[in-house]
Amino acid sequence: MKQVIIDCENAITVTIDKSLWGTDKDILLLACYVPPEGSPAYHGLELKDGIQILEEAVSALISDNNYYLMMFGDFNARTSCEQPNLEDMLNYSPDSEDSDDVSCRVSQDKVVNAFGRSLLNFCFMFDCLISNGCCAGDVDGDFTYVSPHGCSVIDYFILSEELLLTNLCSMKVCDRIDSWHLPVEFSLQSESRSAEAPGGDGHGEDRIVWSDDLLANFTEEILSSDFKHLLQNANATIDEDVDGSVETFAKALCSAAACMVRTI
């Protein structure tokens, strides 16, 4: 993995070598934030559309290279159930709200705003698809932003069409109480790499998944004498070995949450 410079201050970009993923092209991975329409971030700029600014920056990056694209972040773009039908790109008009050449995703958000149309145009230009509402785990096209002022889908995972259609992918919008933006998990598993992996049993991996139903069990564990003893050990060595203390504390938390371990 190698970081590359992109002419867009709200994006971080790295390349993933094709040999790591088993693809025929390197992958350009972008973590993005697009300020909303009317934001002071656009003051003094010729372009007032953050999606178009991102499009120009990506165009400059790929002009001399051949990449698959994988993007994620807060785009402040609402696209309803739409995305371009890449099999009929010559007839696609991203500025047409009533275009019959847009294939439907599922989405709880029924609004298309100006940045949303720009994002659909971006996908059209770079042969990309929006994964929200069209892959396993997000069959309802869940809201990704939930606030007292309203709900929307503005946080996306966007991939080159071939990446999305030729690999095993899943997506999940998770619960969160400390932000109006909900965390979004995305998994993309290379089918070719799965076939090559030695000893793979396809049973997934063990992970801690929070469950309110097991809160009492977790509370009992962190109030136990064993947990307090581990905390004392971590605190006793923090001045001499910060990394070791943090590792001890993390292990204590994982041990206390053992009741919430699930295979995913």
Tab-separated table of C-alpha atoms in Angstrom:
chain	number	residue	atom	x	y	z
A	1	MET	CA	0.000	0.000	0.000
A	2	LYS	CA	1.383	3.406	-1.006
A	3	GLN	CA	0.047	6.885	-0.317
A	4	VAL	CA	-0.318	9.167	-3.318
A	5	ILE	CA	-0.921	12.914	-3.458
A	6	ILE	CA	-4.305	14.091	-4.708
A	7	ASP	CA	-5.213	17.704	-5.470
A	8	CYS	CA	-8.126	17.705	-3.033
A	9	GLU	CA	-7.567	18.739	0.573
A	10	ASN	CA	-10.489	16.670	1.858
A	11	ALA	CA	-9.318	13.313	0.522
A	12	ILE	CA	-6.644	10.821	1.537
A	13	THR	CA	-5.524	8.471	-1.226
A	14	VAL	CA	-3.493	5.284	-1.296
A	15	THR	CA	-2.877	2.645	-3.935
A	16	ILE	CA	-3.229	-1.076	-3.290
A	17	ASP	CA	-0.979	-3.213	-5.443
A	18	LYS	CA	-2.839	-5.601	-7.737
A	19	SER	CA	-0.722	-8.511	-6.495
A	20	LEU	CA	-2.209	-8.116	-2.994
A	21	TRP	CA	-5.768	-8.311	-4.237
A	22	GLY	CA	-5.410	-10.627	-7.191
A	23	THR	CA	-6.783	-8.048	-9.659
A	24	ASP	CA	-5.482	-7.093	-13.076
A	25	LYS	CA	-5.114	-3.417	-12.039
A	26	ASP	CA	-3.998	-1.571	-8.916
A	27	ILE	CA	-6.757	-0.175	-6.688
A	28	LEU	CA	-6.974	3.532	-5.908
A	29	LEU	CA	-8.483	3.822	-2.414
A	30	LEU	CA	-9.909	7.210	-1.422
A	31	ALA	CA	-11.196	8.334	1.968
A	32	CYS	CA	-13.259	11.451	1.297
A	33	TYR	CA	-15.153	14.254	2.955
A	34	VAL	CA	-17.170	16.611	0.773
A	35	PRO	CA	-18.355	19.805	2.526
A	36	PRO	CA	-22.106	20.380	2.087
A	37	GLU	CA	-23.646	22.766	-0.422
A	38	GLY	CA	-23.169	26.387	0.589
A	39	SER	CA	-20.315	25.626	2.977
A	40	PRO	CA	-17.752	28.384	3.668
A	41	ALA	CA	-15.178	25.834	2.442
A	42	TYR	CA	-16.110	26.865	-1.125
A	43	HIS	CA	-15.577	30.590	-0.601
A	44	GLY	CA	-13.022	31.896	-3.063
A	45	LEU	CA	-13.138	28.732	-5.184
A	46	GLU	CA	-14.183	28.715	-8.818
A	47	LEU	CA	-16.044	25.442	-8.345
A	48	LYS	CA	-18.727	25.392	-5.642
A	49	ASP	CA	-19.524	21.686	-6.020
A	50	GLY	CA	-17.295	19.416	-3.914
A	51	ILE	CA	-18.110	16.358	-6.021
A	52	GLN	CA	-16.932	18.132	-9.173
A	53	ILE	CA	-13.742	19.192	-7.368
A	54	LEU	CA	-13.176	15.543	-6.419
A	55	GLU	CA	-13.903	14.458	-9.997
A	56	GLU	CA	-11.238	16.781	-11.379
A	57	ALA	CA	-8.707	15.567	-8.804
A	58	VAL	CA	-9.383	11.899	-9.532
A	59	SER	CA	-9.233	12.539	-13.289
A	60	ALA	CA	-5.774	14.041	-12.874
A	61	LEU	CA	-4.620	11.026	-10.857
A	62	ILE	CA	-5.801	8.367	-13.263
A	63	SER	CA	-4.911	10.152	-16.503
A	64	ASP	CA	-1.532	8.413	-16.592
A	65	ASN	CA	-2.493	5.281	-14.641
A	66	ASN	CA	-4.989	2.487	-14.892
A	67	TYR	CA	-6.778	1.916	-11.587
A	68	TYR	CA	-9.868	0.397	-10.103
A	69	LEU	CA	-11.552	2.887	-7.777
A	70	MET	CA	-12.716	2.279	-4.213
A	71	MET	CA	-14.082	5.303	-2.326
A	72	PHE	CA	-15.756	5.852	1.006
A	73	GLY	CA	-16.741	8.762	3.213
A	74	ASP	CA	-19.244	11.539	3.804
A	75	PHE	CA	-20.153	12.970	0.403
A	76	ASN	CA	-23.108	15.138	1.531
A	77	ALA	CA	-24.831	13.841	-1.609
A	78	ARG	CA	-28.339	12.379	-1.646
A	79	THR	CA	-28.995	9.964	-4.513
A	80	SER	CA	-32.285	8.299	-3.511
A	81	CYS	CA	-32.450	4.857	-5.194
A	82	GLU	CA	-30.482	5.866	-8.271
A	83	GLN	CA	-27.202	5.023	-9.865
A	84	PRO	CA	-26.128	5.020	-13.505
A	85	ASN	CA	-26.841	1.951	-15.570
A	86	LEU	CA	-23.334	1.334	-16.832
A	87	GLU	CA	-24.518	-1.159	-19.446
A	88	ASP	CA	-26.268	1.682	-21.257
A	89	MET	CA	-23.891	4.576	-20.592
A	90	LEU	CA	-24.271	6.193	-24.009
A	91	ASN	CA	-27.929	6.949	-23.292
A	92	TYR	CA	-27.419	8.059	-19.682
A	93	SER	CA	-28.065	11.692	-18.828
A	94	PRO	CA	-27.019	12.463	-15.256
A	95	ASP	CA	-28.836	15.831	-15.323
A	96	SER	CA	-32.191	14.247	-16.084
A	97	GLU	CA	-34.264	13.630	-12.958
A	98	ASP	CA	-36.650	11.427	-14.930
A	99	SER	CA	-34.051	9.385	-16.794
A	100	ASP	CA	-35.181	5.838	-17.575
A	101	ASP	CA	-31.566	4.753	-17.878
A	102	VAL	CA	-30.842	4.757	-14.153
A	103	SER	CA	-30.996	1.398	-12.398
A	104	CYS	CA	-32.586	1.363	-8.949
A	105	ARG	CA	-30.935	0.613	-5.654
A	106	VAL	CA	-32.906	0.364	-2.454
A	107	SER	CA	-32.754	3.418	-0.213
A	108	GLN	CA	-34.708	4.794	2.723
A	109	ASP	CA	-33.730	8.246	1.445
A	110	LYS	CA	-36.039	9.326	-1.379
A	111	VAL	CA	-34.346	12.654	-2.148
A	112	VAL	CA	-31.847	13.541	-4.891
A	113	ASN	CA	-29.996	16.820	-4.340
A	114	ALA	CA	-27.551	18.724	-6.552
A	115	PHE	CA	-24.507	17.000	-5.082
A	116	GLY	CA	-26.334	13.693	-5.526
A	117	ARG	CA	-26.684	14.304	-9.259
A	118	SER	CA	-23.006	15.244	-9.375
A	119	LEU	CA	-22.128	12.000	-7.591
A	120	LEU	CA	-24.177	9.994	-10.094
A	121	ASN	CA	-22.285	11.776	-12.865
A	122	PHE	CA	-18.993	10.904	-11.130
A	123	CYS	CA	-19.995	7.230	-11.072
A	124	PHE	CA	-20.932	7.425	-14.731
A	125	MET	CA	-17.617	9.028	-15.680
A	126	PHE	CA	-15.476	6.470	-13.837
A	127	ASP	CA	-17.597	3.322	-14.321
A	128	CYS	CA	-18.470	3.076	-10.627
A	129	LEU	CA	-21.430	1.791	-8.653
A	130	ILE	CA	-22.791	2.848	-5.263
A	131	SER	CA	-22.786	-0.135	-2.916
A	132	ASN	CA	-25.376	1.266	-0.482
A	133	GLY	CA	-28.640	-0.565	-0.891
A	134	CYS	CA	-27.424	-3.066	-3.468
A	135	CYS	CA	-25.298	-5.609	-1.605
A	136	ALA	CA	-25.744	-8.085	1.226
A	137	GLY	CA	-26.192	-6.580	4.674
A	138	ASP	CA	-27.832	-3.362	3.463
A	139	VAL	CA	-30.898	-4.717	1.704
A	140	ASP	CA	-33.063	-1.853	3.010
A	141	GLY	CA	-30.661	0.943	2.056
A	142	ASP	CA	-30.490	2.196	5.637
A	143	PHE	CA	-30.086	5.844	6.588
A	144	THR	CA	-26.477	6.718	7.377
A	145	TYR	CA	-27.251	10.102	8.957
A	146	VAL	CA	-29.926	10.377	11.645
A	147	SER	CA	-30.514	13.709	13.398
A	148	PRO	CA	-33.389	15.649	14.998
A	149	HIS	CA	-33.547	17.664	11.778
A	150	GLY	CA	-34.006	14.676	9.494
A	151	CYS	CA	-32.469	11.502	8.092
A	152	SER	CA	-30.556	10.836	4.898
A	153	VAL	CA	-28.102	8.576	3.083
A	154	ILE	CA	-24.951	10.638	2.514
A	155	ASP	CA	-22.169	8.254	3.615
A	156	TYR	CA	-21.212	5.848	0.844
A	157	PHE	CA	-18.949	3.096	-0.336
A	158	ILE	CA	-18.403	3.488	-4.084
A	159	LEU	CA	-16.469	0.996	-6.218
A	160	SER	CA	-15.540	0.358	-9.801
A	161	GLU	CA	-18.268	-1.763	-11.369
A	162	GLU	CA	-15.963	-4.733	-11.955
A	163	LEU	CA	-14.743	-4.730	-8.342
A	164	LEU	CA	-18.277	-4.709	-6.971
A	165	LEU	CA	-19.678	-7.335	-9.326
A	166	THR	CA	-16.785	-9.819	-9.351
A	167	ASN	CA	-16.023	-9.987	-5.615
A	168	LEU	CA	-17.911	-11.014	-2.500
A	169	CYS	CA	-19.141	-7.859	-0.790
A	170	SER	CA	-21.304	-6.950	2.157
A	171	MET	CA	-22.202	-3.708	3.877
A	172	LYS	CA	-23.802	-2.800	7.188
A	173	VAL	CA	-24.935	0.470	8.755
A	174	CYS	CA	-24.276	0.097	12.483
A	175	ASP	CA	-25.846	1.714	15.548
A	176	ARG	CA	-24.222	4.700	17.234
A	177	ILE	CA	-25.285	7.155	19.924
A	178	ASP	CA	-22.393	9.641	19.981
A	179	SER	CA	-22.803	11.033	16.450
A	180	TRP	CA	-25.573	11.709	13.959
A	181	HIS	CA	-23.440	9.927	11.353
A	182	LEU	CA	-23.734	6.157	11.735
A	183	PRO	CA	-20.669	3.953	11.208
A	184	VAL	CA	-20.736	1.953	7.990
A	185	GLU	CA	-18.942	-1.387	7.693
A	186	PHE	CA	-17.981	-2.700	4.279
A	187	SER	CA	-16.389	-6.027	3.429
A	188	LEU	CA	-14.944	-6.934	0.049
A	189	GLN	CA	-13.501	-10.409	-0.332
A	190	SER	CA	-11.586	-11.367	-3.432
A	191	GLU	CA	-13.020	-14.581	-4.869
A	192	SER	CA	-9.675	-15.420	-6.477
A	193	ARG	CA	-7.838	-14.887	-3.175
A	194	SER	CA	-10.407	-16.996	-1.325
A	195	ALA	CA	-9.765	-19.845	-3.690
A	196	GLU	CA	-5.992	-19.524	-3.252
A	197	ALA	CA	-5.954	-19.128	0.543
A	198	PRO	CA	-4.542	-22.270	2.172
A	199	GLY	CA	-6.598	-23.844	4.906
A	200	GLY	CA	-9.514	-21.406	4.516
A	201	ASP	CA	-12.651	-22.935	5.982
A	202	GLY	CA	-15.035	-20.093	5.077
A	203	HIS	CA	-16.248	-19.844	8.672
A	204	GLY	CA	-15.296	-16.204	9.166
A	205	GLU	CA	-13.461	-14.679	12.112
A	206	ASP	CA	-14.249	-14.092	15.767
A	207	ARG	CA	-15.045	-10.481	16.661
A	208	ILE	CA	-16.528	-8.665	19.631
A	209	VAL	CA	-20.005	-7.419	18.698
A	210	TRP	CA	-21.717	-5.188	21.239
A	211	SER	CA	-25.051	-6.456	22.552
A	212	ASP	CA	-27.277	-4.574	24.994
A	213	ASP	CA	-28.713	-7.942	26.038
A	214	LEU	CA	-25.312	-8.887	27.475
A	215	LEU	CA	-24.668	-5.574	29.232
A	216	ALA	CA	-25.241	-7.125	32.656
A	217	ASN	CA	-22.655	-9.842	31.955
A	218	PHE	CA	-20.113	-7.258	30.764
A	219	THR	CA	-20.746	-5.055	33.809
A	220	GLU	CA	-20.243	-8.022	36.116
A	221	GLU	CA	-16.893	-8.759	34.471
A	222	ILE	CA	-15.512	-5.222	34.716
A	223	LEU	CA	-16.514	-5.076	38.393
A	224	SER	CA	-14.750	-8.358	39.133
A	225	SER	CA	-11.555	-8.606	41.172
A	226	ASP	CA	-9.675	-10.064	38.174
A	227	PHE	CA	-10.462	-7.002	36.036
A	228	LYS	CA	-9.474	-4.614	38.835
A	229	HIS	CA	-6.205	-6.500	39.284
A	230	LEU	CA	-5.368	-6.097	35.572
A	231	LEU	CA	-6.131	-2.370	35.780
A	232	GLN	CA	-3.817	-2.031	38.756
A	233	ASN	CA	-1.048	-3.770	36.809
A	234	ALA	CA	-1.573	-1.458	33.825
A	235	ASN	CA	-1.544	1.632	36.033
A	236	ALA	CA	1.577	0.518	37.914
A	237	THR	CA	3.711	0.353	34.759
A	238	ILE	CA	2.310	3.277	32.767
A	239	ASP	CA	5.213	5.631	33.546
A	240	GLU	CA	7.841	3.132	32.381
A	241	ASP	CA	5.966	1.352	29.592
A	242	VAL	CA	2.971	3.172	28.115
A	243	ASP	CA	2.553	0.704	25.231
A	244	GLY	CA	2.602	-2.246	27.614
A	245	SER	CA	0.042	-0.608	29.897
A	246	VAL	CA	-2.295	0.124	26.976
A	247	GLU	CA	-1.930	-3.458	25.761
A	248	THR	CA	-2.754	-4.796	29.244
A	249	PHE	CA	-5.821	-2.538	29.452
A	250	ALA	CA	-6.999	-3.616	25.986
A	251	LYS	CA	-6.615	-7.278	26.889
A	252	ALA	CA	-8.624	-6.687	30.074
A	253	LEU	CA	-11.470	-5.118	28.107
A	254	CYS	CA	-11.443	-7.919	25.529
A	255	SER	CA	-11.502	-10.496	28.282
A	256	ALA	CA	-14.450	-8.786	29.954
A	257	ALA	CA	-16.302	-8.706	26.626
A	258	ALA	CA	-15.680	-12.385	25.838
A	259	CYS	CA	-19.412	-13.024	26.230
A	260	MET	CA	-20.010	-10.857	23.134
A	261	VAL	CA	-17.642	-12.671	20.784
A	262	ARG	CA	-19.338	-13.673	17.531
A	263	THR	CA	-18.079	-15.374	14.383
A	264	ILE	CA	-18.510	-13.058	11.387
